[in-house]
mmCIF file of C-alpha atoms in Angstrom:
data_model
loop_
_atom_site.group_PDB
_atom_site.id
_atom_site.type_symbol
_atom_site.label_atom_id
_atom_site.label_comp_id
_atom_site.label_asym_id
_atom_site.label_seq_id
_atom_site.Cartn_x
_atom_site.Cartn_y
_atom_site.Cartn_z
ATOM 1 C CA UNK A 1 14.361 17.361 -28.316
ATOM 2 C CA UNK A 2 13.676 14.712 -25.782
ATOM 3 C CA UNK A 3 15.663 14.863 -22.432
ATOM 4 C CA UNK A 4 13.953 12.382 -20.724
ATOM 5 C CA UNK A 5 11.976 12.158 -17.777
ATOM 6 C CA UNK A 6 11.381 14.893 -15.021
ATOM 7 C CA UNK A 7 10.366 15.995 -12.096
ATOM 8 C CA UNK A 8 9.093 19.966 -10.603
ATOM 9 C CA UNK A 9 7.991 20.412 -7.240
ATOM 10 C CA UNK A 10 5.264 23.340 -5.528
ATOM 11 C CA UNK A 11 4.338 24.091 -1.441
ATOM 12 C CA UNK A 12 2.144 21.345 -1.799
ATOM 13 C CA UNK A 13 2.677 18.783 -4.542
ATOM 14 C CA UNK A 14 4.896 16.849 -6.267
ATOM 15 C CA UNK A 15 4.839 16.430 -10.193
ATOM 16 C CA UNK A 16 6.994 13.484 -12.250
ATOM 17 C CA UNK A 17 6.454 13.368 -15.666
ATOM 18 C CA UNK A 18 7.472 10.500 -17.618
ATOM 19 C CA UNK A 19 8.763 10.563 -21.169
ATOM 20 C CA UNK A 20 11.145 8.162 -23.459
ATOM 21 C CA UNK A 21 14.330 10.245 -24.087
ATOM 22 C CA UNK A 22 14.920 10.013 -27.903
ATOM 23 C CA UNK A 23 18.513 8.784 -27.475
ATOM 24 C CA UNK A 24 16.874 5.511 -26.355
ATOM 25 C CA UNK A 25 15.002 5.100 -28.737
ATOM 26 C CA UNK A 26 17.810 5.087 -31.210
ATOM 27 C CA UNK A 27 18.279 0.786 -31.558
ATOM 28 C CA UNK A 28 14.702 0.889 -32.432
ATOM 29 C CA UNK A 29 14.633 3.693 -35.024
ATOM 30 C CA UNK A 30 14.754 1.443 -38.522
ATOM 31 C CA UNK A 31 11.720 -0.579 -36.476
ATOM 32 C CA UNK A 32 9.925 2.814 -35.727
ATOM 33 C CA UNK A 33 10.548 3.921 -39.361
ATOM 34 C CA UNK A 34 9.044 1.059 -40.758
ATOM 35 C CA UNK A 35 6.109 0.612 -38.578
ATOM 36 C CA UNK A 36 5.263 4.176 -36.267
ATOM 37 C CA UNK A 37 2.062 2.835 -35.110
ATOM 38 C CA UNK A 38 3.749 0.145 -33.474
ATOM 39 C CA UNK A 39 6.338 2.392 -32.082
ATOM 40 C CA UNK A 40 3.767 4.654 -30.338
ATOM 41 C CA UNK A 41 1.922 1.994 -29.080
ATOM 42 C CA UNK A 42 4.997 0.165 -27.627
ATOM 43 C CA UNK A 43 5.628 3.480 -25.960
ATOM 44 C CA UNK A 44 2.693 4.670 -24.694
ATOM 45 C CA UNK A 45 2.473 0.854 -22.896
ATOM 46 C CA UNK A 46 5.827 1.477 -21.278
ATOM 47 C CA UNK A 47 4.588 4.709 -19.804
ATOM 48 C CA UNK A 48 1.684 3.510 -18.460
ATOM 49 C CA UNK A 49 3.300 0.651 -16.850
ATOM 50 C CA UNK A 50 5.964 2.530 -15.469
ATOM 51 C CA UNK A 51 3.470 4.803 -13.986
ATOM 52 C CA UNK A 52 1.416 1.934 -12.706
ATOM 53 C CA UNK A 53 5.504 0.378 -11.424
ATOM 54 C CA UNK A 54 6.043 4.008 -10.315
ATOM 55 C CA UNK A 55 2.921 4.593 -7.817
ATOM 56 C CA UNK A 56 3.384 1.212 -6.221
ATOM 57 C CA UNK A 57 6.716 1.844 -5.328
ATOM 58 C CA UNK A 58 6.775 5.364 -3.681
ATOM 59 C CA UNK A 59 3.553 4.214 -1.892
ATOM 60 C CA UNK A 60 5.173 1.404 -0.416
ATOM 61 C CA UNK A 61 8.776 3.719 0.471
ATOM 62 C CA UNK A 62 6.412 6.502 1.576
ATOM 63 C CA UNK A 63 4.448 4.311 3.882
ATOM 64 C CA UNK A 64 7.184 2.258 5.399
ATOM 65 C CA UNK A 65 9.189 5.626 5.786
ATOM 66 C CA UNK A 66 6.558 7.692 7.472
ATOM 67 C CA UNK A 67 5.107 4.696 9.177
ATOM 68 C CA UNK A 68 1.636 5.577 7.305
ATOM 69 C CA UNK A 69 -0.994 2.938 5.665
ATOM 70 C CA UNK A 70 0.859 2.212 2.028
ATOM 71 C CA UNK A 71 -3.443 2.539 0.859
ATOM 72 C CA UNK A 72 -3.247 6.384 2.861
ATOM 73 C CA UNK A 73 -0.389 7.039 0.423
ATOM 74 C CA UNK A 74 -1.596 5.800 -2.497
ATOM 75 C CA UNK A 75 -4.783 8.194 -2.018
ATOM 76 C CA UNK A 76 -2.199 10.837 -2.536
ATOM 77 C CA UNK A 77 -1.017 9.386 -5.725
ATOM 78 C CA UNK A 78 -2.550 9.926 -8.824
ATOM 79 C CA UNK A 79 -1.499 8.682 -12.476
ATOM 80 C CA UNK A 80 -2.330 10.200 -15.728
ATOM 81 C CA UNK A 81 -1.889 8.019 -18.595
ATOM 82 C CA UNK A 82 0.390 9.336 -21.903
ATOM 83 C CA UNK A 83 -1.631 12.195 -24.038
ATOM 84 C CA UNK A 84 -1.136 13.084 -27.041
ATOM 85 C CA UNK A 85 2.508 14.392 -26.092
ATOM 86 C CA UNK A 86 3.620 11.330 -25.920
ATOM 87 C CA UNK A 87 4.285 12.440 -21.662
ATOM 88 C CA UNK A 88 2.568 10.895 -18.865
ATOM 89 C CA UNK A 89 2.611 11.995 -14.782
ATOM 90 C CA UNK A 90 2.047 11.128 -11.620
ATOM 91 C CA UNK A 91 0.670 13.493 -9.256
ATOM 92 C CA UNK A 92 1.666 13.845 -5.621
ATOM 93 C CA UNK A 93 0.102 15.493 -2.868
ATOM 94 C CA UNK A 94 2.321 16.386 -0.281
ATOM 95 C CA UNK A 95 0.418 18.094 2.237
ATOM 96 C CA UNK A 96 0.503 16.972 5.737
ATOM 97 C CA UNK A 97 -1.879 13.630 6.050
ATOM 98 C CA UNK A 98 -4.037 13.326 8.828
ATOM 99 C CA UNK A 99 -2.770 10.646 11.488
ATOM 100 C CA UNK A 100 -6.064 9.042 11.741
ATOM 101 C CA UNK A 101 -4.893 7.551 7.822
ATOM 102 C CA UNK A 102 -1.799 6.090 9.442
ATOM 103 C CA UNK A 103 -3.593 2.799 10.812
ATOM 104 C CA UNK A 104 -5.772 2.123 13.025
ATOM 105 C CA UNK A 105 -6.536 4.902 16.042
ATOM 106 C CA UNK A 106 -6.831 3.039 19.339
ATOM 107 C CA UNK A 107 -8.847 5.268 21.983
ATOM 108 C CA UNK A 108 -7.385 5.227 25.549
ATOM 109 C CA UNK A 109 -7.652 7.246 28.740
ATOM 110 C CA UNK A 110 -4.276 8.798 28.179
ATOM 111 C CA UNK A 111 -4.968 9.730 24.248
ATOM 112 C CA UNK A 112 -5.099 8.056 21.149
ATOM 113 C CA UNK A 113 -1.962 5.825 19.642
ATOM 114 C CA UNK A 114 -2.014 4.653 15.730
ATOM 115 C CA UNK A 115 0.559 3.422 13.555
ATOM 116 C CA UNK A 116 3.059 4.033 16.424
ATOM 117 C CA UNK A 117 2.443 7.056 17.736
ATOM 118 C CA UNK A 118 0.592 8.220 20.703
ATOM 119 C CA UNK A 119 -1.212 11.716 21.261
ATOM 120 C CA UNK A 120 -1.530 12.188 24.961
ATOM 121 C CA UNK A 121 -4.790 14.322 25.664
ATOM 122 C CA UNK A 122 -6.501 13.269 22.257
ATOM 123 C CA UNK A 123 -9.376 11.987 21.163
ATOM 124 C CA UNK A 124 -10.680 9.859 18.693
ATOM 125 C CA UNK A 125 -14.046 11.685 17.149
ATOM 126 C CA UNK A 126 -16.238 13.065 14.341
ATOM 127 C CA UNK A 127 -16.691 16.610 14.895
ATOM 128 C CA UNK A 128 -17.525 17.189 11.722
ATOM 129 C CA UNK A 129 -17.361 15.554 8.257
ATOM 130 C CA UNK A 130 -17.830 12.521 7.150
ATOM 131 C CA UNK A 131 -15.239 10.365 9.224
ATOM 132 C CA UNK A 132 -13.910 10.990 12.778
ATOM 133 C CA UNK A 133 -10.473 11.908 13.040
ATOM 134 C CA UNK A 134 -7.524 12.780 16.432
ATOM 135 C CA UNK A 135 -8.281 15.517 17.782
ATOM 136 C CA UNK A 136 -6.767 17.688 20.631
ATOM 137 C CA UNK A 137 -7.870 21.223 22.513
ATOM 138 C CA UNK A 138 -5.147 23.065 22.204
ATOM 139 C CA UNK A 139 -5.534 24.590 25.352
ATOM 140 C CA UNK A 140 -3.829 21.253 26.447
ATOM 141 C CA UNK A 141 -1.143 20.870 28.661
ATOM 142 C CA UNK A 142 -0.244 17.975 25.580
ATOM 143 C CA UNK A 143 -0.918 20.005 22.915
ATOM 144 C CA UNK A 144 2.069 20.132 20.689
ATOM 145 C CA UNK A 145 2.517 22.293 17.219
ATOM 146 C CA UNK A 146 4.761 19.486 15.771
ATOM 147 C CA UNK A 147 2.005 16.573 16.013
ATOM 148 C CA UNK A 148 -0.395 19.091 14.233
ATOM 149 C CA UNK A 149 1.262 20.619 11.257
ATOM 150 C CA UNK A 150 -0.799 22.429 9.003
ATOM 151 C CA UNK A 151 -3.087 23.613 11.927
ATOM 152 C CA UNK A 152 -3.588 27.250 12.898
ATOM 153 C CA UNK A 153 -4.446 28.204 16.474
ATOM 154 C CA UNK A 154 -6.749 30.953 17.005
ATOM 155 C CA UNK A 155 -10.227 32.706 17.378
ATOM 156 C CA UNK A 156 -11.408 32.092 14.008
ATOM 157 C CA UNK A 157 -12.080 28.452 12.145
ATOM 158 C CA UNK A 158 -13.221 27.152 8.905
ATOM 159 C CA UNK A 159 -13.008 23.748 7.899
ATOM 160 C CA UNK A 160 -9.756 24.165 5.843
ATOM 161 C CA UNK A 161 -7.300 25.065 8.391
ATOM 162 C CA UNK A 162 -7.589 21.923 10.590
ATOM 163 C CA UNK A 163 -9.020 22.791 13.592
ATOM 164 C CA UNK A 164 -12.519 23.796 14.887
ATOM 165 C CA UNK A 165 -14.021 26.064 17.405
ATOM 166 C CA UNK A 166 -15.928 23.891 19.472
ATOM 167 C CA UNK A 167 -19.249 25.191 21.465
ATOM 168 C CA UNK A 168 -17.898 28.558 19.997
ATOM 169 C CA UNK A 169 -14.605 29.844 20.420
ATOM 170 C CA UNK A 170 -14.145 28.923 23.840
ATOM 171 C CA UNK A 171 -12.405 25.465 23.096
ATOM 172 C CA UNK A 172 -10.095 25.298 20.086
ATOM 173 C CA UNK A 173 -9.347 22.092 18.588
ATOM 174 C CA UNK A 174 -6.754 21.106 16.604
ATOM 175 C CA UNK A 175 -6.462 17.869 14.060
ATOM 176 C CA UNK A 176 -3.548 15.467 14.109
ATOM 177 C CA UNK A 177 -1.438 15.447 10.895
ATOM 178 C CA UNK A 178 2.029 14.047 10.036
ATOM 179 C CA UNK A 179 4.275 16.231 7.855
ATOM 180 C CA UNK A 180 5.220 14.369 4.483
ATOM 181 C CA UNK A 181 7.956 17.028 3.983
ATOM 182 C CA UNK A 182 10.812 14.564 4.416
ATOM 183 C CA UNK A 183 9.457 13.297 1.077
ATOM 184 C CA UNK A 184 10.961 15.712 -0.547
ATOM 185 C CA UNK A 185 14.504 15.263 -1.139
ATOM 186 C CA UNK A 186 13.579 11.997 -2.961
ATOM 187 C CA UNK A 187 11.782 13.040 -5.920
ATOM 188 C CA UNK A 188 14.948 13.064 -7.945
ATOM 189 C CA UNK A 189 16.036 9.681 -6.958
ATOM 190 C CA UNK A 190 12.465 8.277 -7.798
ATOM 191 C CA UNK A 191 12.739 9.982 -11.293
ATOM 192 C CA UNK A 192 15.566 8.631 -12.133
ATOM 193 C CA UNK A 193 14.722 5.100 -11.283
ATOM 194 C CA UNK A 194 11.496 5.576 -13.048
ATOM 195 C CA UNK A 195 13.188 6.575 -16.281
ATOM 196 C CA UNK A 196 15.702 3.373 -15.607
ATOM 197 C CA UNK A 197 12.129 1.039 -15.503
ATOM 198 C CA UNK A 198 10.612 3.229 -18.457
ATOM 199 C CA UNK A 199 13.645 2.125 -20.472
ATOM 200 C CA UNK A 200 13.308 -1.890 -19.596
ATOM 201 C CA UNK A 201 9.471 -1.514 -20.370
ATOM 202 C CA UNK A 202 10.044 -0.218 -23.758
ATOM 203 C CA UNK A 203 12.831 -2.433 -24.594
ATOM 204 C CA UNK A 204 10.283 -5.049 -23.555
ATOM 205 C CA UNK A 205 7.015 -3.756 -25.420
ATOM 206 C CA UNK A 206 9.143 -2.760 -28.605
ATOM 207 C CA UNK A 207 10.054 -6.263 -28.649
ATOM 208 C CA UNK A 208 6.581 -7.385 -28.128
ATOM 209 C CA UNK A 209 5.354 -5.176 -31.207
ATOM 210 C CA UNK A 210 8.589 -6.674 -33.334
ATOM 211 C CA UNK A 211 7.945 -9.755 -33.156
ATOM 212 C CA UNK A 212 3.514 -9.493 -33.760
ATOM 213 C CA UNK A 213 5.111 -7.695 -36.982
ATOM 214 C CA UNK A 214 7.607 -10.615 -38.106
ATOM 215 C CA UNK A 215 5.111 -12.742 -37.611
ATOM 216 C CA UNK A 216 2.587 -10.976 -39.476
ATOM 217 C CA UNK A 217 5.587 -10.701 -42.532
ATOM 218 C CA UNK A 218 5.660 -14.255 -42.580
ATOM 219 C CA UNK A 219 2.316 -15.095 -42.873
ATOM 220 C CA UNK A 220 2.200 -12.304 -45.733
#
């Protein structure tokens, strides 16, 4: 039996899935009798929209929460359309993001500032990759474990763990990130709205499909 839409979270993502809850379906069940197709085709729209209604909306909440570029977020966002279960999900990474995402980095002789926030000792550079990003030695009087989450300070490096032995070992570096933990607690609240929206899409798409088939009757 249906129950409706859902959410299950991990260390490092975030996982709604969206489904019609059969109880809502119940004003519509002579209509889904009489013409399934229709039915399933009304309902895999209101997924997909709701998905599409769904991304915008955390990206948007997520970015003006965090203070982070609402396109950074949405790079963490990814929707998968309804299957053959009749489910569909959104897919979100929560892992810290790196700063240099947030907005614009702004190089100065004190640091680097984007999006608000400033990183005395930083800089703004590729050291290696494909795009330059804040970093900081973290042999720095500035250096600060909170403005680098997810990096680990020591003798040993890979790409991976944020940080970089530069000209060896000798200088560290470590790779501004902002935590997206406080995203967390909200999952629920965005399922639930999303399953509120999933229910005004298929009243709305049900309709659509209800009235293509009176139509079609009276031509017949």
């Amino acid at each position: 039996m249906s129950v409706g839409s859902y959410h299950k979270q991990s260390a490092s993502t975030g996982l709604i899935t969206l489904q019609a809850d059969q109880t809502d379906l119940k004003a519509f069940a002579d209509f889904a009798a009489l013409v399934p197709k229709a039915a399933i085709v009304a309902q895999r729209r209101a997924i997909n929209r709701t998905l599409r209604w769904l991304r915008t909306y955390i990206a948007r909440a997520v970015g003006q929460q965090e203070r982070i570029a609402v396109a950074a977020v949405r790079q963490r966002l990814r929707a998968y359309p309804v299957g053959s279960n009749g489910q569909g999900k959104l897919w979100f990474g929560i892992d810290p993001i790196e700063a240099s995402r947030a907005g614009r980095p702004r190089q100065t002789r004190a640091g680097v500032s984007v999006a608000g926030r400033r990183y005395e000792g930083a800089f703004y550079k590729k050291v290696y990759g494909g795009q330059s990003d804040i970093w900081i030695r973290t042999a720095s009087k500035h250096f600060k474990a909170s403005d680098y989450p997810d990096s680990e300070v020591s003798g040993r490096g890979g790409a991976s763990s944020g940080w970089i032995a530069e000209n060896g070992s000798r200088y560290p570096l470590a790779k501004a990130k902002i935590s997206l933990a406080d995203v967390r607690p909200h999952f629920d609240a965005w399922t639930k709205r999303a399953d509120e929206q999933l229910l005004k899409f298929l009243k709305r798409e049900l309709n659509f499909e209800l009235q293509k088939y009176l139509q079609g009757s009276v031509r017949v």
